[in-house]
Short mmCIF file of C-alpha atoms and ligand atoms in Angstrom, two decimals:
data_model
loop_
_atom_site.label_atom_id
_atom_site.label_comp_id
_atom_site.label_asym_id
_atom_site.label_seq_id
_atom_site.Cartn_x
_atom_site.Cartn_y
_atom_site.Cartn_z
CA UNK A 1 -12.09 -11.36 16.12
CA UNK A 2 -9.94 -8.06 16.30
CA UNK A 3 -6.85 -10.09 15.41
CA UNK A 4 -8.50 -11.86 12.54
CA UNK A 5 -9.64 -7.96 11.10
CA UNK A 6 -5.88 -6.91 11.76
CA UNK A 7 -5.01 -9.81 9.54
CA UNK A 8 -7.12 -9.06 6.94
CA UNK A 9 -6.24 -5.31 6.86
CA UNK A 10 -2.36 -6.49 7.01
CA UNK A 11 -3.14 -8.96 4.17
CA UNK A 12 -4.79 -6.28 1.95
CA UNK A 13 -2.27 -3.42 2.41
CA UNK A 14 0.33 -6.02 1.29
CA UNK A 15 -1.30 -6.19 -2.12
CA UNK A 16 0.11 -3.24 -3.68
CA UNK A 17 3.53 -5.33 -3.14
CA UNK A 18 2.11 -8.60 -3.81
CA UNK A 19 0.80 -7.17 -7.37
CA UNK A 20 4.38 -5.47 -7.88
CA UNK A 21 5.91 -9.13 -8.07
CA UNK A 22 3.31 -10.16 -10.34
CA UNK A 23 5.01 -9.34 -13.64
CA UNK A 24 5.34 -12.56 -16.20
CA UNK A 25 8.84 -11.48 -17.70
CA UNK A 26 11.45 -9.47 -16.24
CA UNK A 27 13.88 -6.64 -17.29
CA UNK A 28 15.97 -3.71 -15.65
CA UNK A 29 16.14 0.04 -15.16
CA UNK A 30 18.86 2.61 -15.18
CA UNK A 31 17.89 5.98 -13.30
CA UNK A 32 20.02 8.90 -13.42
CA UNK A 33 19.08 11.73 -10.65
CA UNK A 34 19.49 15.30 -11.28
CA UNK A 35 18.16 17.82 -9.09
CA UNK A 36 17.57 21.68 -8.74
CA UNK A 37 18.14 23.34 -5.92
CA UNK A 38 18.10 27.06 -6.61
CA UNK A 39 14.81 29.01 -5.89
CA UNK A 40 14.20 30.37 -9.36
CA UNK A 41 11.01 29.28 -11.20
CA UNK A 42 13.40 27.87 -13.77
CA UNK A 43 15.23 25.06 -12.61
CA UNK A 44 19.13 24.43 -12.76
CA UNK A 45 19.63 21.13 -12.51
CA UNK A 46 22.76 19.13 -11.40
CA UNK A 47 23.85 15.62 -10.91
CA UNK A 48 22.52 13.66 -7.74
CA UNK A 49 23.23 9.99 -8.55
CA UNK A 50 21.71 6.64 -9.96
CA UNK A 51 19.83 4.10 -9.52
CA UNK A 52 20.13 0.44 -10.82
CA UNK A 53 16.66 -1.58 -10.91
CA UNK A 54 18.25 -4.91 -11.75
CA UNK A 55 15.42 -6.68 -11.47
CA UNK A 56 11.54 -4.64 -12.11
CA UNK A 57 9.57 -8.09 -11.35
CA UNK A 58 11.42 -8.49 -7.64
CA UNK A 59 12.35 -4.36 -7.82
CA UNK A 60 15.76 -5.50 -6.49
CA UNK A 61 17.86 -2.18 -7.05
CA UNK A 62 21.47 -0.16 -5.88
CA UNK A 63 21.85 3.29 -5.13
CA UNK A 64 25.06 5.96 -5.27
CA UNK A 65 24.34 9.43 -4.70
CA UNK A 66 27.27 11.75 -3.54
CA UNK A 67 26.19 13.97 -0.46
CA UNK A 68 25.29 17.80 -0.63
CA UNK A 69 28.59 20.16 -0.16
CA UNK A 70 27.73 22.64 2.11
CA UNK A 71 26.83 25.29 -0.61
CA UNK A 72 24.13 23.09 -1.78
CA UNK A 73 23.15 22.50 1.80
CA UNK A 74 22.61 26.29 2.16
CA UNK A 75 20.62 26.35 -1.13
CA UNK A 76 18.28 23.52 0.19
CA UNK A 77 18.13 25.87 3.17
CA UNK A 78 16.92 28.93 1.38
CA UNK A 79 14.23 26.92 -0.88
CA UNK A 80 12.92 25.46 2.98
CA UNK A 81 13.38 29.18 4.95
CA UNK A 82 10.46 30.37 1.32
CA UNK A 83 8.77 27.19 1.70
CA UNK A 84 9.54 26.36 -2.21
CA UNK A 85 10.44 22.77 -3.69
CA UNK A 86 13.41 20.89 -3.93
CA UNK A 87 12.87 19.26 -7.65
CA UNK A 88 14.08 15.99 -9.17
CA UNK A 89 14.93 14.86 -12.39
CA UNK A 90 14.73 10.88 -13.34
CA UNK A 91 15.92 10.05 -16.51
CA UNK A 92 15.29 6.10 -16.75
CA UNK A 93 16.34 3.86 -19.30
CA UNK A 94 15.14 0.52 -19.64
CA UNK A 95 15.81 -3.00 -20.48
CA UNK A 96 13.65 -2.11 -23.57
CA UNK A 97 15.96 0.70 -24.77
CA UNK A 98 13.66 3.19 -24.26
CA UNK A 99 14.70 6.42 -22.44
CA UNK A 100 11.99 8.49 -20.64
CA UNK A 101 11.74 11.84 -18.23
CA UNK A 102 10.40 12.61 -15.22
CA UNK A 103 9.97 15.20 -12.94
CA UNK A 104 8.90 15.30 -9.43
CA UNK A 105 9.15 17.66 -6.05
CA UNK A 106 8.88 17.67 -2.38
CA UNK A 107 8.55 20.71 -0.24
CA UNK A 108 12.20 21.13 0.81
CA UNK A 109 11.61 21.62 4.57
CA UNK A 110 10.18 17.87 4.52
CA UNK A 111 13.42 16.53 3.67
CA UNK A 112 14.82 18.58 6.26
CA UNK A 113 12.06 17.04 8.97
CA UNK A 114 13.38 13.56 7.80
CA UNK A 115 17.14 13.75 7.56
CA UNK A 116 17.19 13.70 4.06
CA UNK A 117 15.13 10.59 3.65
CA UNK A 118 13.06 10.08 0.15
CA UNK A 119 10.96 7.47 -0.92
CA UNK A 120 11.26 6.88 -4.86
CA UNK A 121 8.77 5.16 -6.46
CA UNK A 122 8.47 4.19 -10.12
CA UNK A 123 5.74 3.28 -11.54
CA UNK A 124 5.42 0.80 -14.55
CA UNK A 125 2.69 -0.11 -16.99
CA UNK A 126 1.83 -3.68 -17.89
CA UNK A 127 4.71 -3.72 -20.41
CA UNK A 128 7.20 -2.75 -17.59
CA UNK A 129 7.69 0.74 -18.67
CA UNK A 130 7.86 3.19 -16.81
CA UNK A 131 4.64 5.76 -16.52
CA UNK A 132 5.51 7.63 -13.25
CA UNK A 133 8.04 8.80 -10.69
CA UNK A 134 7.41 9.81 -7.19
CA UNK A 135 9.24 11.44 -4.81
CA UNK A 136 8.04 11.10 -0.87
CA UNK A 137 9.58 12.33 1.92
CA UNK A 138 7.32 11.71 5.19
CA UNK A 139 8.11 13.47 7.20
CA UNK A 140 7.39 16.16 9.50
CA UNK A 141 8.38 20.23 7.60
CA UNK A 142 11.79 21.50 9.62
CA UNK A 143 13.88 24.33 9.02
CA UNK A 144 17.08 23.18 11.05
CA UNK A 145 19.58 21.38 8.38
CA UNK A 146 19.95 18.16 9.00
CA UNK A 147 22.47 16.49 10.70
CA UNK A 148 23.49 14.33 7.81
CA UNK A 149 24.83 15.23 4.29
CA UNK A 150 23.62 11.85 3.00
CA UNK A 151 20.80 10.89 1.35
CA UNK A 152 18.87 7.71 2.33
CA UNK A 153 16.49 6.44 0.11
CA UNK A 154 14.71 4.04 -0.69
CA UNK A 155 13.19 2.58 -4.32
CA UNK A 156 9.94 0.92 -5.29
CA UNK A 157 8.90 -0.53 -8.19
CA UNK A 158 5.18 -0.80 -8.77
CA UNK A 159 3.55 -2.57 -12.12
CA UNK A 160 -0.20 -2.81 -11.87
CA UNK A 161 -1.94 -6.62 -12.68
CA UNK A 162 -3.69 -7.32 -15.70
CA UNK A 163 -7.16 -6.23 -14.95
CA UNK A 164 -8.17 -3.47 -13.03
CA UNK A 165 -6.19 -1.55 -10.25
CA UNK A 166 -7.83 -3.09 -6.89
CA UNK A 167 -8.69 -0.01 -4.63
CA UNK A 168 -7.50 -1.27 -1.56
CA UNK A 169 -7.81 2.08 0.50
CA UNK A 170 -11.61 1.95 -0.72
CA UNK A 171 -11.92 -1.31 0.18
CA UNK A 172 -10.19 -1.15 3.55
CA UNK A 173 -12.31 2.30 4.27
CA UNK A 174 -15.19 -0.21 3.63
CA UNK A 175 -14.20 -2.63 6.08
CA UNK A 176 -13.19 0.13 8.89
CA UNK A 177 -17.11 1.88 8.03
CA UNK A 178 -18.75 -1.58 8.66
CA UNK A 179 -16.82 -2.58 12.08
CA UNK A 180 -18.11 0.80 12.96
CA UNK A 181 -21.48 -0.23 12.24
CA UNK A 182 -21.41 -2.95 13.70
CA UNK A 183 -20.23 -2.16 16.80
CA UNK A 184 -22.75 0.85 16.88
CA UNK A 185 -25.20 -2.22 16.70
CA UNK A 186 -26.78 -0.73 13.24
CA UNK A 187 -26.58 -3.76 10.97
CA UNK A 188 -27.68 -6.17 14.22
CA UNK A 189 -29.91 -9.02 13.41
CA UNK A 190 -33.53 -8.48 14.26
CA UNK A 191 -34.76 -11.35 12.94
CA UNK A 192 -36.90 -13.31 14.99
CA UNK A 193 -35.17 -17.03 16.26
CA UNK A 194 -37.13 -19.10 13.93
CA UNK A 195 -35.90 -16.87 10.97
CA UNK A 196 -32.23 -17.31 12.16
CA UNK A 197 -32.12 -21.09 13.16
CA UNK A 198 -34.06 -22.22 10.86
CA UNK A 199 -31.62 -24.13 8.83
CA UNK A 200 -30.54 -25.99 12.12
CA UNK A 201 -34.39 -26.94 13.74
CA UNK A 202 -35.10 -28.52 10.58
CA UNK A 203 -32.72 -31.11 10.21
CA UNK A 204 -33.11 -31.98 14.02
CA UNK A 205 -36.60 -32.49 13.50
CA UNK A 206 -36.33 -34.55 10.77
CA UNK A 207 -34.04 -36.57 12.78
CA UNK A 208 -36.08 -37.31 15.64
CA UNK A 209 -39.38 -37.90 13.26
CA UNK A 210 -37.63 -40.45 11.58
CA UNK A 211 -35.88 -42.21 14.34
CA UNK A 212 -39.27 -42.27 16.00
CA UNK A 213 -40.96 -43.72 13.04
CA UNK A 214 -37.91 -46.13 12.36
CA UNK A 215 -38.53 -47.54 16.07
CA UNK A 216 -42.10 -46.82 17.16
CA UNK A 217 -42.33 -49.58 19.78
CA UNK A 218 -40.05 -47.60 21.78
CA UNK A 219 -41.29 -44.87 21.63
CA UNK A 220 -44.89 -46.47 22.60
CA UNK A 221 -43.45 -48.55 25.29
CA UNK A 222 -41.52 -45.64 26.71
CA UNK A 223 -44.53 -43.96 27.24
CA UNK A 224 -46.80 -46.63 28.05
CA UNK A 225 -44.08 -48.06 30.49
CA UNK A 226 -43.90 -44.26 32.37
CA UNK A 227 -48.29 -44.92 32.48
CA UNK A 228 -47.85 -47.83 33.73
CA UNK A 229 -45.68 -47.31 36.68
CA UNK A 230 -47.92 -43.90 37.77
C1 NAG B 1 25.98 7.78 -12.90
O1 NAG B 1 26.12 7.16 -14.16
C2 NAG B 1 26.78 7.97 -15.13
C3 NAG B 1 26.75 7.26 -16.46
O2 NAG B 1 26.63 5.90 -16.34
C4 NAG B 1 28.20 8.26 -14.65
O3 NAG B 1 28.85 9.09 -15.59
C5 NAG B 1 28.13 8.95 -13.30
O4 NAG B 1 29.44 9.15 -12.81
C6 NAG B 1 27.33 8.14 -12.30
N1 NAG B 1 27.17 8.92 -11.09
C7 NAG B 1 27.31 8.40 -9.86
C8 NAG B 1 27.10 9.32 -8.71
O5 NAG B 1 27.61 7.24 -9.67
C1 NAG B 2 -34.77 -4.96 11.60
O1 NAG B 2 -34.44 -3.62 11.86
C2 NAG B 2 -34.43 -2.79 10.71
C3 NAG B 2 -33.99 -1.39 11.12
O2 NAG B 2 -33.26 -1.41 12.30
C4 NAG B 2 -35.80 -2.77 10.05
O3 NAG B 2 -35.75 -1.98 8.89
C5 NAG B 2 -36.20 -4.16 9.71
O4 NAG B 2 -37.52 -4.17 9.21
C6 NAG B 2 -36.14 -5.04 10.96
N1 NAG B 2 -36.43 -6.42 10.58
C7 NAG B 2 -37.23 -7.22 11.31
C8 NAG B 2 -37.43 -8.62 10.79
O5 NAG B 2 -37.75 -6.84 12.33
#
């Protein structure tokens, strides 16, 4: 039963993905990255790399980004020590010829807790442009540099389906709230046996009142044989 509810819960946090592939025509995206990393409410930005979505439908994509020198390491460090943002730029350009863009930010010390790891995620409408950039780094907020210059990160694509955006962490809230219930015993079922079974006794009466009635002699002899030997 539990591994049949893990299932389920795998199957539904797999739809975000599953819709992401769901896409009737395909195209690409060019991302250029520029980020700021001085602590000035005005941002300076400066080249960090690009990103090549060849494919949005299977979000198939490359990445070069150069390192941070150690001055920009320093400036990271500075925007992390004040607990300010370290901001990206995504200029993307797509198969369309359309040219939109973004901006996004993560507390600097979190890409200090993660070594520099970032999660990109680009967001699409139905017509496979884009509507949205994330940046997510996971992670835990450090104030040690890292022990890498290089940036790993990772890309998603996500395109919503035709109809309505499914909820799924509604929906799996909904599922964890009822296994609760249940297993406080709330939604158990009072119902008497009769009220329960009764789709089963039915049928199995019916079955013996007809067999009965399809062969009464044995029925009568049976009992008049068990009066007969008292
Ligand atoms: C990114 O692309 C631009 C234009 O295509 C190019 O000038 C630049 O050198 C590229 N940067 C990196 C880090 O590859
Ligand atoms: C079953 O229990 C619920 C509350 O626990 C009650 O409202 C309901 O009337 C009960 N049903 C029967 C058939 O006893």
């Amino acid at each position: 039963m539990n591994f049949v509810y893990k299932g389920f819960i795998l199957l539904f946090s797999l739809f975000p993905f599953i819709i992401g592939s769901e896409l009737d025509y395909d195209g690409w995206l060019q991302i250029r990255l520029y980020h700021a990393l001085n602590d000035n409410p005005v941002a300076h930005f400066t080249e960090r790399g690009n990103i090549t979505v060849s494919s949005i439908r299977n979000g198939v994509s490359s990445i070069a980004q150069a390192g941070l020198d150690p001055s920009q390491l320093t400036a990271m460090k500075t925007l992390a020590n004040n607990g300010n943002k370290y901001r990206l730029k995504a200029v993307i350009r797509t198969s369309s010829g359309s040219e939109t863009t973004f901006l996004t930010s993560v507390p600097a010390c979190h890409l200090f807790g993660t070594e520099l790891e970032d999660i990109l995620t680009v967001w699409l409408d139905i017509a496979g442009e884009p509507i949205s950039v994330s940046q997510v780094s996971p992670g835990p907020c450090m104030l040690n540099l890292p022990t890498t210059k290089m940036w790993t990160t990772s890309v998603q694509i996500r395109s919503p389906d035709a109809g309505p955006a499914p909820d799924t962490a509604s929906y799996i809230t909904k599922i964890e709230n009822e296994k609760a219930a249940r297993e406080r015993g709330e939604t158990k079922d009072n119902r008497s046996f009769l009220a329960k079974y009764w789709m089963y006794i039915v049928p199995a009466l019916i079955f013996v009142v007809l067999t009965s009635a399809a062969n009464p002699d044995a029925a009568a002899g049976g009992g008049g044989g068990g009066g007969q030997r008292q």
